[in-house]
mmCIF file of N, CA and C in Angstrom:
data_model
loop_
_atom_site.group_PDB
_atom_site.id
_atom_site.type_symbol
_atom_site.label_atom_id
_atom_site.label_comp_id
_atom_site.label_asym_id
_atom_site.label_seq_id
_atom_site.Cartn_x
_atom_site.Cartn_y
_atom_site.Cartn_z
ATOM 1 N N MET A 1 9.881 19.027 2.411
ATOM 2 C CA MET A 1 9.725 17.807 3.229
ATOM 3 C C MET A 1 8.347 17.637 3.585
ATOM 4 N N LEU A 2 7.384 18.581 3.995
ATOM 5 C CA LEU A 2 6.194 18.493 4.317
ATOM 6 C C LEU A 2 5.356 18.091 3.352
ATOM 7 N N TRP A 3 5.717 18.449 2.088
ATOM 8 C CA TRP A 3 4.797 17.994 0.988
ATOM 9 C C TRP A 3 5.016 16.541 0.639
ATOM 10 N N THR A 4 6.365 16.136 0.894
ATOM 11 C CA THR A 4 6.535 14.835 0.619
ATOM 12 C C THR A 4 5.776 13.961 1.607
ATOM 13 N N VAL A 5 5.720 14.083 2.944
ATOM 14 C CA VAL A 5 5.042 13.455 3.837
ATOM 15 C C VAL A 5 3.446 13.416 3.504
ATOM 16 N N VAL A 6 2.889 14.564 3.158
ATOM 17 C CA VAL A 6 1.446 14.744 2.900
ATOM 18 C C VAL A 6 1.201 13.903 1.554
ATOM 19 N N PHE A 7 2.078 13.950 0.541
ATOM 20 C CA PHE A 7 1.869 13.068 -0.777
ATOM 21 C C PHE A 7 1.933 11.619 -0.332
ATOM 22 N N ALA A 8 2.897 11.137 0.555
ATOM 23 C CA ALA A 8 2.988 9.932 0.868
ATOM 24 C C ALA A 8 1.791 9.258 1.691
ATOM 25 N N VAL A 9 1.214 10.212 2.481
ATOM 26 C CA VAL A 9 -0.052 9.770 3.316
ATOM 27 C C VAL A 9 -1.290 9.541 2.194
ATOM 28 N N LEU A 10 -1.400 10.590 1.328
ATOM 29 C CA LEU A 10 -2.371 10.475 0.201
ATOM 30 C C LEU A 10 -2.183 9.397 -0.651
ATOM 31 N N ALA A 11 -1.047 8.896 -0.992
ATOM 32 C CA ALA A 11 -0.755 7.831 -1.865
ATOM 33 C C ALA A 11 -1.137 6.645 -1.207
ATOM 34 N N GLY A 12 -0.689 6.591 0.128
ATOM 35 C CA GLY A 12 -0.892 5.455 0.877
ATOM 36 C C GLY A 12 -2.442 5.201 1.001
ATOM 37 N N ALA A 13 -3.336 6.126 1.238
ATOM 38 C CA ALA A 13 -4.715 6.203 1.257
ATOM 39 C C ALA A 13 -5.300 5.539 0.217
ATOM 40 N N VAL A 14 -4.739 5.979 -1.078
ATOM 41 C CA VAL A 14 -5.349 5.563 -2.306
ATOM 42 C C VAL A 14 -4.900 4.177 -2.691
ATOM 43 N N VAL A 15 -3.617 3.981 -2.411
ATOM 44 C CA VAL A 15 -3.220 2.378 -2.849
ATOM 45 C C VAL A 15 -3.660 1.378 -1.645
ATOM 46 N N GLY A 16 -3.767 1.748 -0.597
ATOM 47 C CA GLY A 16 -4.376 0.863 0.439
ATOM 48 C C GLY A 16 -5.767 0.759 0.296
ATOM 49 N N GLY A 17 -6.586 1.713 -0.138
ATOM 50 C CA GLY A 17 -7.860 1.584 -0.440
ATOM 51 C C GLY A 17 -7.981 0.592 -1.567
ATOM 52 N N LEU A 18 -7.159 0.891 -2.640
ATOM 53 C CA LEU A 18 -7.539 0.089 -3.828
ATOM 54 C C LEU A 18 -7.158 -1.394 -3.573
ATOM 55 N N ALA A 19 -6.119 -1.483 -2.610
ATOM 56 C CA ALA A 19 -5.817 -2.806 -2.346
ATOM 57 C C ALA A 19 -6.937 -3.708 -1.532
ATOM 58 N N ARG A 20 -7.496 -2.935 -0.673
ATOM 59 C CA ARG A 20 -8.573 -3.592 0.077
ATOM 60 C C ARG A 20 -9.764 -3.911 -0.841
ATOM 61 N N LEU A 21 -10.029 -3.204 -1.769
ATOM 62 C CA LEU A 21 -11.060 -3.411 -2.750
ATOM 63 C C LEU A 21 -10.675 -4.696 -3.511
ATOM 64 N N LEU A 22 -9.392 -4.932 -3.750
ATOM 65 C CA LEU A 22 -9.204 -6.096 -4.584
ATOM 66 C C LEU A 22 -9.175 -7.383 -3.757
ATOM 67 N N LEU A 23 -9.267 -7.323 -2.507
ATOM 68 C CA LEU A 23 -9.296 -8.458 -1.536
ATOM 69 C C LEU A 23 -10.916 -8.766 -1.417
ATOM 70 N N PRO A 24 -11.102 -10.101 -1.293
ATOM 71 C CA PRO A 24 -12.597 -10.554 -1.116
ATOM 72 C C PRO A 24 -12.750 -10.501 0.441
ATOM 73 N N GLY A 25 -14.015 -10.295 0.689
ATOM 74 C CA GLY A 25 -14.525 -10.313 2.103
ATOM 75 C C GLY A 25 -14.163 -9.072 2.863
ATOM 76 N N ARG A 26 -14.390 -9.057 4.264
ATOM 77 C CA ARG A 26 -14.064 -7.952 5.068
ATOM 78 C C ARG A 26 -12.727 -8.188 5.565
ATOM 79 N N GLN A 27 -12.174 -6.849 5.850
ATOM 80 C CA GLN A 27 -10.695 -7.016 6.591
ATOM 81 C C GLN A 27 -10.987 -6.216 7.885
ATOM 82 N N SER A 28 -10.636 -6.774 8.728
ATOM 83 C CA SER A 28 -10.690 -6.048 10.144
ATOM 84 C C SER A 28 -9.310 -5.272 10.332
ATOM 85 N N ILE A 29 -9.066 -4.132 9.845
ATOM 86 C CA ILE A 29 -8.081 -3.419 9.832
ATOM 87 C C ILE A 29 -8.414 -1.907 9.790
ATOM 88 N N SER A 30 -7.662 -1.104 10.495
ATOM 89 C CA SER A 30 -8.031 0.279 10.730
ATOM 90 C C SER A 30 -7.833 1.143 9.493
ATOM 91 N N VAL A 31 -8.410 2.238 9.445
ATOM 92 C CA VAL A 31 -8.008 3.187 8.342
ATOM 93 C C VAL A 31 -6.613 3.510 8.544
ATOM 94 N N LEU A 32 -5.816 3.875 9.643
ATOM 95 C CA LEU A 32 -4.645 4.447 9.788
ATOM 96 C C LEU A 32 -3.785 3.206 9.223
ATOM 97 N N MET A 33 -4.074 1.882 9.628
ATOM 98 C CA MET A 33 -3.101 0.791 9.110
ATOM 99 C C MET A 33 -3.285 0.635 7.623
ATOM 100 N N THR A 34 -4.374 0.941 7.062
ATOM 101 C CA THR A 34 -4.668 0.809 5.648
ATOM 102 C C THR A 34 -3.636 1.811 5.082
ATOM 103 N N ILE A 35 -3.683 2.856 5.610
ATOM 104 C CA ILE A 35 -2.625 4.099 5.124
ATOM 105 C C ILE A 35 -1.247 3.770 5.078
ATOM 106 N N VAL A 36 -0.808 3.166 6.381
ATOM 107 C CA VAL A 36 0.582 2.795 6.544
ATOM 108 C C VAL A 36 0.907 1.715 5.571
ATOM 109 N N LEU A 37 0.034 0.527 5.502
ATOM 110 C CA LEU A 37 0.506 -0.572 4.537
ATOM 111 C C LEU A 37 0.371 -0.147 3.054
ATOM 112 N N GLY A 38 -0.518 0.682 2.872
ATOM 113 C CA GLY A 38 -0.645 1.171 1.454
ATOM 114 C C GLY A 38 0.611 2.064 1.188
ATOM 115 N N ALA A 39 1.107 2.882 2.028
ATOM 116 C CA ALA A 39 2.415 3.718 1.659
ATOM 117 C C ALA A 39 3.468 2.829 1.503
ATOM 118 N N ALA A 40 3.520 1.749 2.330
ATOM 119 C CA ALA A 40 4.584 0.751 2.282
ATOM 120 C C ALA A 40 4.559 -0.123 1.000
ATOM 121 N N GLY A 41 3.485 -0.536 0.634
ATOM 122 C CA GLY A 41 3.279 -1.192 -0.761
ATOM 123 C C GLY A 41 3.523 -0.176 -1.820
ATOM 124 N N SER A 42 3.279 1.009 -1.781
ATOM 125 C CA SER A 42 3.564 1.841 -2.779
ATOM 126 C C SER A 42 5.125 2.125 -2.985
ATOM 127 N N LEU A 43 5.662 2.203 -1.739
ATOM 128 C CA LEU A 43 7.222 2.471 -1.739
ATOM 129 C C LEU A 43 7.937 1.065 -2.449
ATOM 130 N N VAL A 44 7.360 -0.061 -1.895
ATOM 131 C CA VAL A 44 8.063 -1.245 -2.429
ATOM 132 C C VAL A 44 7.783 -1.526 -3.781
ATOM 133 N N GLY A 45 6.499 -1.205 -4.228
ATOM 134 C CA GLY A 45 6.224 -1.287 -5.616
ATOM 135 C C GLY A 45 7.099 -0.408 -6.520
ATOM 136 N N THR A 46 7.399 0.650 -5.956
ATOM 137 C CA THR A 46 8.047 1.722 -6.838
ATOM 138 C C THR A 46 9.607 1.033 -6.977
ATOM 139 N N LEU A 47 9.984 0.487 -5.870
ATOM 140 C CA LEU A 47 11.356 0.054 -5.671
ATOM 141 C C LEU A 47 11.571 -1.268 -6.709
ATOM 142 N N ILE A 48 10.510 -2.133 -6.658
ATOM 143 C CA ILE A 48 10.525 -3.231 -7.568
ATOM 144 C C ILE A 48 10.417 -2.707 -9.178
ATOM 145 N N TYR A 49 9.681 -1.604 -9.451
ATOM 146 C CA TYR A 49 9.535 -1.328 -10.858
ATOM 147 C C TYR A 49 10.938 -0.666 -11.225
ATOM 148 N N TYR A 50 11.446 0.050 -10.285
ATOM 149 C CA TYR A 50 12.780 0.661 -10.586
ATOM 150 C C TYR A 50 13.839 -0.174 -10.912
ATOM 151 N N SER A 51 13.890 -1.377 -10.051
ATOM 152 C CA SER A 51 14.860 -2.438 -10.115
ATOM 153 C C SER A 51 14.622 -3.113 -11.448
ATOM 154 N N ILE A 52 13.415 -3.406 -11.737
ATOM 155 C CA ILE A 52 13.353 -4.144 -12.979
ATOM 156 C C ILE A 52 13.676 -3.378 -14.197
ATOM 157 N N SER A 53 13.061 -2.010 -14.217
ATOM 158 C CA SER A 53 13.103 -1.471 -15.594
ATOM 159 C C SER A 53 14.266 -0.565 -15.606
ATOM 160 N N GLY A 54 14.783 -0.057 -14.450
ATOM 161 C CA GLY A 54 15.976 0.737 -14.536
ATOM 162 C C GLY A 54 15.583 2.222 -14.884
ATOM 163 N N ASP A 55 14.343 2.484 -14.981
ATOM 164 C CA ASP A 55 13.700 3.871 -15.410
ATOM 165 C C ASP A 55 13.516 4.724 -14.240
ATOM 166 N N ARG A 56 14.273 5.649 -14.086
ATOM 167 C CA ARG A 56 14.118 6.649 -12.674
ATOM 168 C C ARG A 56 13.779 7.970 -13.234
ATOM 169 N N THR A 57 13.302 8.241 -14.433
ATOM 170 C CA THR A 57 13.207 9.416 -15.054
ATOM 171 C C THR A 57 11.713 10.013 -15.026
ATOM 172 N N ALA A 58 10.715 9.212 -14.509
ATOM 173 C CA ALA A 58 9.296 9.476 -14.535
ATOM 174 C C ALA A 58 8.982 10.820 -13.956
ATOM 175 N N SER A 59 8.395 11.651 -14.620
ATOM 176 C CA SER A 59 8.201 12.981 -14.161
ATOM 177 C C SER A 59 6.559 13.248 -13.666
ATOM 178 N N SER A 60 5.949 12.206 -13.846
ATOM 179 C CA SER A 60 4.375 12.069 -13.398
ATOM 180 C C SER A 60 4.255 10.891 -12.722
ATOM 181 N N VAL A 61 2.855 10.519 -12.494
ATOM 182 C CA VAL A 61 2.341 9.221 -11.872
ATOM 183 C C VAL A 61 2.751 8.137 -12.961
ATOM 184 N N ASP A 62 3.359 7.221 -12.378
ATOM 185 C CA ASP A 62 3.692 6.024 -13.075
ATOM 186 C C ASP A 62 2.885 4.884 -12.716
ATOM 187 N N TRP A 63 1.955 4.551 -13.703
ATOM 188 C CA TRP A 63 0.825 3.689 -13.451
ATOM 189 C C TRP A 63 1.274 2.115 -13.301
ATOM 190 N N VAL A 64 2.348 1.836 -13.726
ATOM 191 C CA VAL A 64 2.957 0.361 -13.796
ATOM 192 C C VAL A 64 3.416 0.248 -12.351
ATOM 193 N N SER A 65 4.220 1.180 -11.921
ATOM 194 C CA SER A 65 4.535 1.092 -10.324
ATOM 195 C C SER A 65 3.437 1.073 -9.383
ATOM 196 N N GLY A 66 2.483 1.950 -9.651
ATOM 197 C CA GLY A 66 1.273 2.149 -8.904
ATOM 198 C C GLY A 66 0.583 0.696 -8.766
ATOM 199 N N ALA A 67 0.445 0.231 -9.903
ATOM 200 C CA ALA A 67 -0.179 -1.093 -9.850
ATOM 201 C C ALA A 67 0.554 -2.049 -9.216
ATOM 202 N N ILE A 68 1.910 -2.261 -9.295
ATOM 203 C CA ILE A 68 2.555 -3.275 -8.359
ATOM 204 C C ILE A 68 2.538 -2.824 -6.858
ATOM 205 N N GLY A 69 2.384 -1.522 -6.649
ATOM 206 C CA GLY A 69 2.269 -1.025 -5.277
ATOM 207 C C GLY A 69 0.973 -1.571 -4.665
ATOM 208 N N VAL A 70 0.020 -1.468 -5.681
ATOM 209 C CA VAL A 70 -1.439 -2.088 -5.089
ATOM 210 C C VAL A 70 -1.369 -3.430 -4.733
ATOM 211 N N VAL A 71 -0.705 -4.268 -5.611
ATOM 212 C CA VAL A 71 -0.637 -5.743 -5.396
ATOM 213 C C VAL A 71 0.094 -6.104 -4.153
ATOM 214 N N VAL A 72 1.282 -5.366 -4.003
ATOM 215 C CA VAL A 72 2.081 -5.374 -2.845
ATOM 216 C C VAL A 72 1.464 -4.991 -1.536
ATOM 217 N N ALA A 73 0.735 -3.993 -1.568
ATOM 218 C CA ALA A 73 -0.270 -3.553 -0.378
ATOM 219 C C ALA A 73 -1.338 -4.580 -0.164
ATOM 220 N N ALA A 74 -1.834 -5.089 -1.174
ATOM 221 C CA ALA A 74 -2.864 -6.219 -0.816
ATOM 222 C C ALA A 74 -2.102 -7.235 -0.089
ATOM 223 N N ALA A 75 -1.009 -7.721 -0.601
ATOM 224 C CA ALA A 75 -0.315 -8.845 0.006
ATOM 225 C C ALA A 75 -0.108 -8.391 1.500
ATOM 226 N N LEU A 76 0.477 -7.254 1.752
ATOM 227 C CA LEU A 76 0.823 -6.670 2.965
ATOM 228 C C LEU A 76 -0.571 -6.794 4.018
ATOM 229 N N ILE A 77 -1.536 -6.330 3.528
ATOM 230 C CA ILE A 77 -2.880 -6.292 4.195
ATOM 231 C C ILE A 77 -3.136 -7.815 4.409
ATOM 232 N N LEU A 78 -3.256 -8.763 3.485
ATOM 233 C CA LEU A 78 -3.383 -10.202 3.777
ATOM 234 C C LEU A 78 -2.496 -10.666 4.937
ATOM 235 N N GLY A 79 -1.327 -10.320 4.860
ATOM 236 C CA GLY A 79 -0.263 -10.793 5.870
ATOM 237 C C GLY A 79 -0.588 -10.322 7.238
ATOM 238 N N TYR A 80 -1.029 -8.952 7.296
ATOM 239 C CA TYR A 80 -1.180 -8.405 8.570
ATOM 240 C C TYR A 80 -2.584 -8.968 9.148
ATOM 241 N N GLY A 81 -3.444 -9.257 8.347
ATOM 242 C CA GLY A 81 -4.834 -9.829 8.670
ATOM 243 C C GLY A 81 -4.565 -11.152 9.239
ATOM 244 N N ARG A 82 -3.696 -12.006 8.704
ATOM 245 C CA ARG A 82 -3.472 -13.464 9.193
ATOM 246 C C ARG A 82 -2.537 -13.301 10.568
ATOM 247 N N VAL A 83 -1.555 -12.384 10.649
ATOM 248 C CA VAL A 83 -0.763 -12.359 11.802
ATOM 249 C C VAL A 83 -1.597 -11.720 12.838
ATOM 250 N N ARG A 84 -2.467 -10.733 12.597
ATOM 251 C CA ARG A 84 -3.234 -10.142 13.694
ATOM 252 C C ARG A 84 -4.334 -11.095 14.100
ATOM 253 N N GLY A 85 -4.920 -11.881 13.135
ATOM 254 C CA GLY A 85 -5.856 -12.783 13.474
ATOM 255 C C GLY A 85 -5.572 -13.964 14.196
ATOM 256 N N ALA A 86 -4.140 -14.300 14.174
ATOM 257 C CA ALA A 86 -3.738 -15.431 14.759
ATOM 258 C C ALA A 86 -3.418 -14.940 16.368
ATOM 259 N N SER A 87 -3.077 -13.655 16.500
ATOM 260 C CA SER A 87 -2.890 -13.108 18.036
ATOM 261 C C SER A 87 -4.055 -12.565 18.748
ATOM 262 N N HIS A 88 -5.074 -12.262 17.899
ATOM 263 C CA HIS A 88 -6.452 -11.753 18.287
ATOM 264 C C HIS A 88 -7.598 -12.345 17.915
ATOM 265 N N PRO A 89 -7.703 -13.608 18.431
ATOM 266 C CA PRO A 89 -9.021 -14.385 17.959
ATOM 267 C C PRO A 89 -10.257 -13.733 18.026
ATOM 268 N N THR A 90 -11.229 -13.849 17.084
ATOM 269 C CA THR A 90 -12.608 -13.338 17.163
ATOM 270 C C THR A 90 -13.398 -13.919 18.247
ATOM 271 N N ARG A 91 -14.194 -13.123 18.705
ATOM 272 C CA ARG A 91 -15.263 -13.650 19.882
ATOM 273 C C ARG A 91 -16.470 -14.193 19.343
#
């Protein structure tokens, strides 16, 4: 169980970081929120891939589901930035 949490945090950091690299400009988002949204994007990307392909037998890193996760995480980061920007105007 502990290793699952550790892996989820590491995957969230990698996926969130890659998602932020895809987005143009600066995002005013914390590292913790990047990890959280990256982990959520990774999970949703995996679920999307599994529902489309039906393949649940991957024994190693699945690059297609990872790529989908990065795109989903980028969308989550954009959405978070828009919601947060609307409620916290810049000075």
